[in-house]
Coordinates of C-alpha atoms in Angstrom, one line a residue:
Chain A
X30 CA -33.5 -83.3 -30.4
X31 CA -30.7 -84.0 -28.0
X32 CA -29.6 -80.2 -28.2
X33 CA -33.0 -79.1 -27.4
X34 CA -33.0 -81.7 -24.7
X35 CA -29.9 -80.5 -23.3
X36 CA -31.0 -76.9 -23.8
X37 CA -34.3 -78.1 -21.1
X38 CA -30.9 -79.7 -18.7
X39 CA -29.2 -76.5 -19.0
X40 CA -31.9 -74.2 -17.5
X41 CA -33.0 -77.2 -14.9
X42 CA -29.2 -77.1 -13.5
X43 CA -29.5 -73.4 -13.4
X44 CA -31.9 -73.8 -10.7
X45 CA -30.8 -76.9 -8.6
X46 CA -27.8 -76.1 -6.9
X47 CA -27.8 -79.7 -5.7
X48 CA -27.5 -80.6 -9.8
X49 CA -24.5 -77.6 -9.8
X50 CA -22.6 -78.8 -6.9
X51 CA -22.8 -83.1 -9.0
X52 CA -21.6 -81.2 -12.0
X53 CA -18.7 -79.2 -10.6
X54 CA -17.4 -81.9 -8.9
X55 CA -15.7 -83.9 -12.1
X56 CA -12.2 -84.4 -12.1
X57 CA -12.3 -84.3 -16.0
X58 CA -14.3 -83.8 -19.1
X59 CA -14.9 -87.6 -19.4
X60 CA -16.5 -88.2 -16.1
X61 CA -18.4 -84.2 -16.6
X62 CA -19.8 -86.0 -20.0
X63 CA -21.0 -89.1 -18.1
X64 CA -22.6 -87.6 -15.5
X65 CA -24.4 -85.0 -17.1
X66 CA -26.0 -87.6 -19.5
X67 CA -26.9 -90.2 -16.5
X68 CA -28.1 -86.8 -14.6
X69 CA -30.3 -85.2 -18.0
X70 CA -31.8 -89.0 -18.3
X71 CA -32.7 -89.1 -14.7
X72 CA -34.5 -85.8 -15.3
X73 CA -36.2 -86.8 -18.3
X74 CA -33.6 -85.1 -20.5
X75 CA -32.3 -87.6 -22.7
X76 CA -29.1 -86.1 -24.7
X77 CA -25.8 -87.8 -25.4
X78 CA -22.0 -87.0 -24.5
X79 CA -21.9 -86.0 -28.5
X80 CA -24.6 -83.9 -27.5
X81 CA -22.9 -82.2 -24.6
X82 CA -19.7 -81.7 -26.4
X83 CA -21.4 -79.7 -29.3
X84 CA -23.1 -77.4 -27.0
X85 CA -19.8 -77.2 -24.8
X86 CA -17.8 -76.3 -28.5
X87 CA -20.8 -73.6 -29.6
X88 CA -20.4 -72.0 -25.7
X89 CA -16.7 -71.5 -26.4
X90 CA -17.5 -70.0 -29.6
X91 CA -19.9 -67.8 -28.5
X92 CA -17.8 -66.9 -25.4
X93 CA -14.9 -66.3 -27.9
X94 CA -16.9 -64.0 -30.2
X95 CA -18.4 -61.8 -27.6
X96 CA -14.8 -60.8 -26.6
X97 CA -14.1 -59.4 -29.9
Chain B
X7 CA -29.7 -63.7 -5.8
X8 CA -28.8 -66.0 -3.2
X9 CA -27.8 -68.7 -5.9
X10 CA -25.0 -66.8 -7.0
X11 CA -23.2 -67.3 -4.1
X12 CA -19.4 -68.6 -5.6
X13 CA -20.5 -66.8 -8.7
X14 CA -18.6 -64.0 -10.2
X15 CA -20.0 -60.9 -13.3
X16 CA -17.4 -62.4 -15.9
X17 CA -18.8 -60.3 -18.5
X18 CA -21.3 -57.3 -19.4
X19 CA -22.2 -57.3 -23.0
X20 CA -24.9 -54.5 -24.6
X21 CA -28.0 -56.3 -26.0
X22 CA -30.6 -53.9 -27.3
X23 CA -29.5 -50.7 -26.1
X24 CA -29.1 -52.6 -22.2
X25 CA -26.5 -54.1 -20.3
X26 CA -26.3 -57.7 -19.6
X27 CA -24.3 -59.9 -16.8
X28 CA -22.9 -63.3 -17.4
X29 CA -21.9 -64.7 -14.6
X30 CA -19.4 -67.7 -14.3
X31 CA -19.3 -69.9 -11.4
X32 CA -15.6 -69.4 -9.5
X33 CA -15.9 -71.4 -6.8
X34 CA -12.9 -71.4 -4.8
X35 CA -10.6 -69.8 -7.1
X36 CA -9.2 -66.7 -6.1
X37 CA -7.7 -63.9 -8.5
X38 CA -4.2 -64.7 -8.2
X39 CA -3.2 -64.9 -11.9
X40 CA -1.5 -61.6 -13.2
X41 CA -4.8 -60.3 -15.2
X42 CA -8.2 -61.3 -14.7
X43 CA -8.9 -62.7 -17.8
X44 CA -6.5 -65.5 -17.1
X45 CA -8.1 -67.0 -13.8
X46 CA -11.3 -66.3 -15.6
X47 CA -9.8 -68.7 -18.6
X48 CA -8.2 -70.9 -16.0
X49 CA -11.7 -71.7 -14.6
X50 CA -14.0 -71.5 -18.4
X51 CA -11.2 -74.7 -19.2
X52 CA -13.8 -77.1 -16.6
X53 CA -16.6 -77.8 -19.0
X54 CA -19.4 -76.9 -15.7
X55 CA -18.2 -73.2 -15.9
X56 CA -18.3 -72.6 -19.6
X57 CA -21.7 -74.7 -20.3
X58 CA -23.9 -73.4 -17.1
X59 CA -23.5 -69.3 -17.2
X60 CA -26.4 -67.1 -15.0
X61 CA -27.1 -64.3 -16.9
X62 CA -28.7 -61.5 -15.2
X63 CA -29.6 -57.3 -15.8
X64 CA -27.6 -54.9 -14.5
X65 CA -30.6 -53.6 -12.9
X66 CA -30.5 -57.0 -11.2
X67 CA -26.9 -56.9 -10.5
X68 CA -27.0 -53.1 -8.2
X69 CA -30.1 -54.8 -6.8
X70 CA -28.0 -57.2 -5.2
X71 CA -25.1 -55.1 -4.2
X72 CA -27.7 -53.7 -1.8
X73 CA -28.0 -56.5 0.2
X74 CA -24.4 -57.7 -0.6
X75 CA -22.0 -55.2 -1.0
X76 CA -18.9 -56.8 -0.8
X77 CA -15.2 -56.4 0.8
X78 CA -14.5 -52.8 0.7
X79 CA -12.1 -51.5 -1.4
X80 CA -8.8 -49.9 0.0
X81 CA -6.5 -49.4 -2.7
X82 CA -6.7 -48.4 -6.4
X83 CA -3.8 -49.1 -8.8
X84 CA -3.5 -46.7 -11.5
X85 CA -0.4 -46.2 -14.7
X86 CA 1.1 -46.1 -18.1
X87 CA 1.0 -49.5 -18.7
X88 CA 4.0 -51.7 -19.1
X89 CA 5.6 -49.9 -15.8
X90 CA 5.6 -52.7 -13.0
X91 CA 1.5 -52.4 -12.3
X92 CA 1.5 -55.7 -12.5
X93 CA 4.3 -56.2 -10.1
X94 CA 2.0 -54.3 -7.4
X95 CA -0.8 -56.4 -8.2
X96 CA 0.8 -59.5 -7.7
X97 CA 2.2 -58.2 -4.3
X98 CA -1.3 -57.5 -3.4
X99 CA -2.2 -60.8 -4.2
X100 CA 0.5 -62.8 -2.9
X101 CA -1.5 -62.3 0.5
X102 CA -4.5 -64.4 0.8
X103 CA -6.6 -61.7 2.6
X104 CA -6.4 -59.9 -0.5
X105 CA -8.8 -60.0 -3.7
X106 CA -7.1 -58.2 -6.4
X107 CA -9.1 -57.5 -9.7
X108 CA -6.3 -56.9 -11.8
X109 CA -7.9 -55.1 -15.0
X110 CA -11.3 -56.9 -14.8
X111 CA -12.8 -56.7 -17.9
X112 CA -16.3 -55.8 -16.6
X113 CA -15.0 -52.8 -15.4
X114 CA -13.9 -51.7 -18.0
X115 CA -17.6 -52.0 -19.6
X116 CA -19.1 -50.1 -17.0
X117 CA -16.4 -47.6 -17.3
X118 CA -16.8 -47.2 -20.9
X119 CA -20.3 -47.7 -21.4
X120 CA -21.3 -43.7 -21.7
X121 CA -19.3 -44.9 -25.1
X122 CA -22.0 -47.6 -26.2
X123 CA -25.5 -46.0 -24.6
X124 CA -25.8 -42.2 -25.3
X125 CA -27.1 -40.1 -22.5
X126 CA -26.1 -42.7 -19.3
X127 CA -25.2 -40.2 -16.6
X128 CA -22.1 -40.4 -14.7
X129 CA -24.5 -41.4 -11.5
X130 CA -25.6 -44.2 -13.2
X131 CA -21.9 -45.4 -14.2
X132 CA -20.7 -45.1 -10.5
X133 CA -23.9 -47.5 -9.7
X134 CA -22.9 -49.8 -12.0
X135 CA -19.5 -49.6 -11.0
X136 CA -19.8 -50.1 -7.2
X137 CA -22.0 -53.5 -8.1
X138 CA -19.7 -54.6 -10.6
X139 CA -16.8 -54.3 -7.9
X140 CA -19.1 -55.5 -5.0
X141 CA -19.9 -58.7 -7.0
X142 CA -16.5 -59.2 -7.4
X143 CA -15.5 -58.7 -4.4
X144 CA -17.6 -60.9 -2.2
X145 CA -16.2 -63.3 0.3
X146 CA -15.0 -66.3 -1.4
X147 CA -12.6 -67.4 1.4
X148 CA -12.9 -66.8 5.4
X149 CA -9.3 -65.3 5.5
X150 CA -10.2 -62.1 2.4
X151 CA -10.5 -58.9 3.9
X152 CA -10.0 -56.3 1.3
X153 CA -10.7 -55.7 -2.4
X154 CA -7.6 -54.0 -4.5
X155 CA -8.4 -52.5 -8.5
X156 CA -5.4 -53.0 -10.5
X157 CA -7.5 -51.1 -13.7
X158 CA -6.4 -50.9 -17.2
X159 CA -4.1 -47.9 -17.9
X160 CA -6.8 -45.8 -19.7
X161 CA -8.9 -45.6 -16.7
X162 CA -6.9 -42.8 -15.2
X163 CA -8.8 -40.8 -17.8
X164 CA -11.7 -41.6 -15.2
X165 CA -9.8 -40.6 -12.1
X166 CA -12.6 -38.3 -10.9
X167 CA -15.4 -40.3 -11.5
X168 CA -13.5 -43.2 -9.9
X169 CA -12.5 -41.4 -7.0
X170 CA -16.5 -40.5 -6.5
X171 CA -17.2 -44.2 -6.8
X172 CA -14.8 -45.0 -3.8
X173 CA -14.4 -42.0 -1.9
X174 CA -11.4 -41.7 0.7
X175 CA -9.7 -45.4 -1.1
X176 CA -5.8 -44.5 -1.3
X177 CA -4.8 -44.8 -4.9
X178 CA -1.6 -44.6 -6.7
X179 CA -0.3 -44.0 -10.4
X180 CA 2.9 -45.6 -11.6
X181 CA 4.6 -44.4 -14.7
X182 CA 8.1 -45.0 -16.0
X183 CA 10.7 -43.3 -18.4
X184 CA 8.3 -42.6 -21.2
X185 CA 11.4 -44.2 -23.9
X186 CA 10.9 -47.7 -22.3
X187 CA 7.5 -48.0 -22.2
X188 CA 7.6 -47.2 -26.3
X189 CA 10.2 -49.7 -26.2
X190 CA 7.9 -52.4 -24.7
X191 CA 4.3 -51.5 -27.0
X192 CA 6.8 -51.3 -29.8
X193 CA 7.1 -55.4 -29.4
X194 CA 3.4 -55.9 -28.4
X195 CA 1.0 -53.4 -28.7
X196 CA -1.4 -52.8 -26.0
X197 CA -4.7 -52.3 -26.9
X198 CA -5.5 -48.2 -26.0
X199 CA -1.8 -47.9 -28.5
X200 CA -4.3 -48.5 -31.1
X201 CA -7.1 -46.2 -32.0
X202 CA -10.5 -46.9 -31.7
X203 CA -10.3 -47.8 -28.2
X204 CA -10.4 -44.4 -26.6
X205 CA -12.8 -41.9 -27.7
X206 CA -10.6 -39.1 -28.9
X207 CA -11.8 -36.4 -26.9
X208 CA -10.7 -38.2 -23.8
X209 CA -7.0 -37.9 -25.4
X210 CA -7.5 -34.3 -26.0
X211 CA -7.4 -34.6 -29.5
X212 CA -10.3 -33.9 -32.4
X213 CA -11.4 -36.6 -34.4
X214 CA -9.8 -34.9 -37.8
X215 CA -6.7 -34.7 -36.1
X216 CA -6.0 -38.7 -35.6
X217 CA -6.9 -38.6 -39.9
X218 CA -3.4 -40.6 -40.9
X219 CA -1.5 -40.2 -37.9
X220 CA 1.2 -42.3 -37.8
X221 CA 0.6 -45.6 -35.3
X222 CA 3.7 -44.3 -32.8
X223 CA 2.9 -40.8 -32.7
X224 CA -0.6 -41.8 -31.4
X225 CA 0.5 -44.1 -29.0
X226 CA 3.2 -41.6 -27.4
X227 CA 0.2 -39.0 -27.5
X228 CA -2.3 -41.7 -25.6
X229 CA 0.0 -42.1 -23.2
X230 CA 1.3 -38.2 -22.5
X231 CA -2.5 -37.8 -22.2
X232 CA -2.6 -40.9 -19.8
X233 CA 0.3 -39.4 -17.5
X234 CA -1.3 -36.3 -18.2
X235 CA -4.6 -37.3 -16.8
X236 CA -2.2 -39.0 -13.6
X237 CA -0.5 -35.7 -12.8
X238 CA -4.3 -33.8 -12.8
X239 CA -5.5 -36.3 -10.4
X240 CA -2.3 -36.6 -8.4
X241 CA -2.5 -32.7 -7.9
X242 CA -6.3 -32.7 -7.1
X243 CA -6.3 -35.5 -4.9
X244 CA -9.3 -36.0 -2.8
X245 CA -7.9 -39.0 -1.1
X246 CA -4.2 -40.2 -0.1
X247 CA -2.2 -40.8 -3.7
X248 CA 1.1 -41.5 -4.8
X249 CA 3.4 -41.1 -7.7
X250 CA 5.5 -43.9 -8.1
X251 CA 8.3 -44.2 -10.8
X252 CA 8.7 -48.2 -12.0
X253 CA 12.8 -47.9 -10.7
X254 CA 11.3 -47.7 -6.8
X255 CA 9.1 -50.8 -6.9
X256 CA 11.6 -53.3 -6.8
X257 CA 13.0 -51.8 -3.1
X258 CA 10.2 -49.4 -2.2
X259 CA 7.4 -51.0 -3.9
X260 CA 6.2 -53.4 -0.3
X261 CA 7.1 -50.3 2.5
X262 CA 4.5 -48.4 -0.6
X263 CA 1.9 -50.9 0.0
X264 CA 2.0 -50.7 4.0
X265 CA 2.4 -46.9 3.9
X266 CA -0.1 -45.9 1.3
X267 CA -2.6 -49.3 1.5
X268 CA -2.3 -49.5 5.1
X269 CA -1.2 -53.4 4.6
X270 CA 0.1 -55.0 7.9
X271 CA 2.4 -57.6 7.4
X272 CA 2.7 -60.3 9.8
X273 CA 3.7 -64.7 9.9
X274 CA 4.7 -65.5 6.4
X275 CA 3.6 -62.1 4.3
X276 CA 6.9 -61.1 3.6
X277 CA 8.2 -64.6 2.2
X278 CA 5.6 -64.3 0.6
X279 CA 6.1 -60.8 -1.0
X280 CA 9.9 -61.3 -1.5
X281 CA 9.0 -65.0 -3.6
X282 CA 6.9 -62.3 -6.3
X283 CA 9.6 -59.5 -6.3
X284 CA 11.7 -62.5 -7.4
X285 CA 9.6 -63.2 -10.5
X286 CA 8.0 -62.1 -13.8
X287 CA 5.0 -60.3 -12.8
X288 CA 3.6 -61.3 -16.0
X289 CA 5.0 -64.8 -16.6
X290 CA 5.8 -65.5 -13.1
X291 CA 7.6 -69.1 -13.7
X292 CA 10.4 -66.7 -14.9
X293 CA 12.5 -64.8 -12.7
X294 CA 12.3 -61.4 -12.8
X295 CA 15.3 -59.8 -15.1
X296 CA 15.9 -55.9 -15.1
X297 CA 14.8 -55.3 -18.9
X298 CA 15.8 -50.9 -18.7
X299 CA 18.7 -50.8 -20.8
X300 CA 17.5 -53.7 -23.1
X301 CA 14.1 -51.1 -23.8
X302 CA 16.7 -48.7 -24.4
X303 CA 18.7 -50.3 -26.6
X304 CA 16.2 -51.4 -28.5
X305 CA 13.6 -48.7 -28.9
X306 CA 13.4 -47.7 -32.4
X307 CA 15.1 -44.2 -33.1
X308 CA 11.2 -42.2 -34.2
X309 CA 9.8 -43.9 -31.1
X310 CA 12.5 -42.7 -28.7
X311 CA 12.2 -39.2 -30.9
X312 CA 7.8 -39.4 -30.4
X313 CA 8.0 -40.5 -26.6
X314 CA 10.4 -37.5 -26.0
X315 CA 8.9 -35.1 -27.9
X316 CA 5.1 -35.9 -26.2
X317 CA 5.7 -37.6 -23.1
X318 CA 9.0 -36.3 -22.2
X319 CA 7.6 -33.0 -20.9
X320 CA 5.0 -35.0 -18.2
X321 CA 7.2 -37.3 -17.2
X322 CA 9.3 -34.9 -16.2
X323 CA 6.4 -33.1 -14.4
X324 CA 5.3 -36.1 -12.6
X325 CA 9.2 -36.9 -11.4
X326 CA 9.1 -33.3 -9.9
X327 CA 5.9 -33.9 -8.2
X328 CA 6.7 -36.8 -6.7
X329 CA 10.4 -35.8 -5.5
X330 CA 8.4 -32.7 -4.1
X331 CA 7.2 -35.2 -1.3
X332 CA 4.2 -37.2 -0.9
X333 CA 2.2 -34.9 2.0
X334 CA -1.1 -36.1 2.4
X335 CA -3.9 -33.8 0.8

């Protein structure tokens, strides 16, 4: 649920460089975690930092295993 | 396309028989780390850049270079490997007008693609390989003026089909006493040492004939047919060139870059180029140590017997070339 909600985030963000340029500017993961949930939610993309971190672990996988 | 303004091709992967682009999103960053890959690392470690990738066709990626085509490129860095390439990259991107793509590995997808799809024409690789480079080199910073390739020692298998790509660019092709450069894959083998990498054709070899040859012998014959492959270019030149042997770059290697690349130095450029001459090109929080007579030393006794036997004979044909002068073409 929160995957699939974060999936709906991802492709928003894609789009809104306004949503980018709030993103990019995090001085670390923490604050990156807590804003993208406050930002999903205010989008009507409810996920949680849990949520964020899995899909951030299964991008560096993926990223990973297309090198090889 | 406009959105990808700040964002750079980080990699081409084949899906279904076509190309596609992921593109990260660089910012500010410039390439100043010794290889690609590590500013591209550098910038996947902020959790934006590795969750929130474009991805794009290839069609749409020349599509854009029509529009946007990028710094030109004035100088292409061919070698051996492990023979102070790095060095000139660093050199070139000590100065801030300068974006250096130091063995980018989308390049080297486009370069090698014929490999993956069957039948892609040579035209359709020297597309690909001006957007790829034209993506790369945009205009991240007021001061950049000029894209540099730094490519990945194989690529001077391609020197013909990279000189048609950028027509007229200045290039150069380092090598170094073939007994060292055993001496330094012997530690840490680069990948084109290995085989599987390079189609062998390229290498002028037939497939039967790599059956059970030993790992050495088919390194010092990848990179005979690499120096090989410089030497052919070198004497067909279609556009300034040099030879360069690794013992010049420490004293000649900056008057090289002004002569052959047409870099002007001026304020604080050759601080600046002195500070990396000091250093590791590869590790450069360590200062840089002449390693000759430790590769020497060290180089097993069939490697120094394979690198003389294969490479011995080209080296020795590019040091004659080069000592014979370096008149334009």
């Amino acid at each position: 649920m929160g995957l699939e909600a974060f999936e709906r985030f991802r492709q928003r963000v894609l789009e809104d460089t306004a949503l980018q340029e709030s993103l990019r500017d995090t001085p670390d993961t923490a604050t990156f975690l807590a804003r993208a949930v406050a930002l999903g939610a205010e989008h009507g993309c409810h996920f949680t930092a849990e949520d964020v971190q899995e899909a951030l672990r299964a991008a560096r996988r993926a990223w990973r295993e297309r090198w090889i | 396309m406009t959105a990808l303004h700040g964002w750079v091709p980080a990699r081409i992967h084949e899906e279904g028989g076509r190309l596609r682009v992921d593109w990260c999103h660089l910012g500010g960053q410039r390439f100043t780390d010794p290889f690609f890959d590590e500013t591209l690392e550098r910038r996947l470690r902020h959790p934006f850049a590795m969750l929130f990738r474009h991805q794009t066709s290839m069609e749409d990626l020349v599509a854009r270079q029509a529009s946007q085509p990028g710094l030109p490129v004035r100088g292409l860095v061919f070698h051996m490997s492990r023979c102070g390439s790095t060095l000139v990259a660093q050199l070139l991107a000590a100065l801030p007008r300068h974006i250096v793509l130091s063995e980018a590995g989308p390049v080297d997808t486009v370069l090698r693609a014929h490999q993956r799809l069957p039948g892609l024409t040579d035209a359709q690789r020297i597309d690909w390989l001006r957007a790829v480079v034209g993506a790369l080199g945009q205009q991240r910073h007021p001061d950049e003026r000029a894209v540099f390739l730094k490519l990945d020692a194989w690529h001077v298998l391609e020197l013909p089909l990279l000189q048609r790509a950028f027509p007229g660019v200045p290039w150069m092709f380092l090598y170094r006493d073939p007994v060292e450069v055993m001496a330094s894959h012997q530690n840490h083998r680069g990948a084109h040492m290995l085989p599987g990498l390079l189609p062998p054709e390229h290498l002028g070899l037939a497939a039967q004939q790599l059956e059970g040859i030993p790992l050495d012998e088919y390194g010092a014959r990848v990179l005979a047919a690499i120096c090989e492959a410089g030497l052919r270019g070198y004497q067909s030149r279609q556009a300034p060139a040099r030879l360069v042997d690794h013992r010049q770059l420490q004293r000649e290697g900056v008057p090289l870059l002004t002569e052959l690349f047409g870099v002007e130095l001026s304020g604080d450029d050759g601080a600046r180029l002195r500070d990396v001459l000091e250093r590791n090109a590869k590790n450069p929080v360590l200062p840089f140590e002449d390693d000759t007579a430790e590769k020497a030393r060290r180089v097993s006794p069939l490697a120094r017997e394979l690198a003389e036997r294969w490479c011995r004979p080209v080296h020795d044909a590019l040091e004659a070339a080069r000592l014979e002068g370096h008149a334009a073409p």
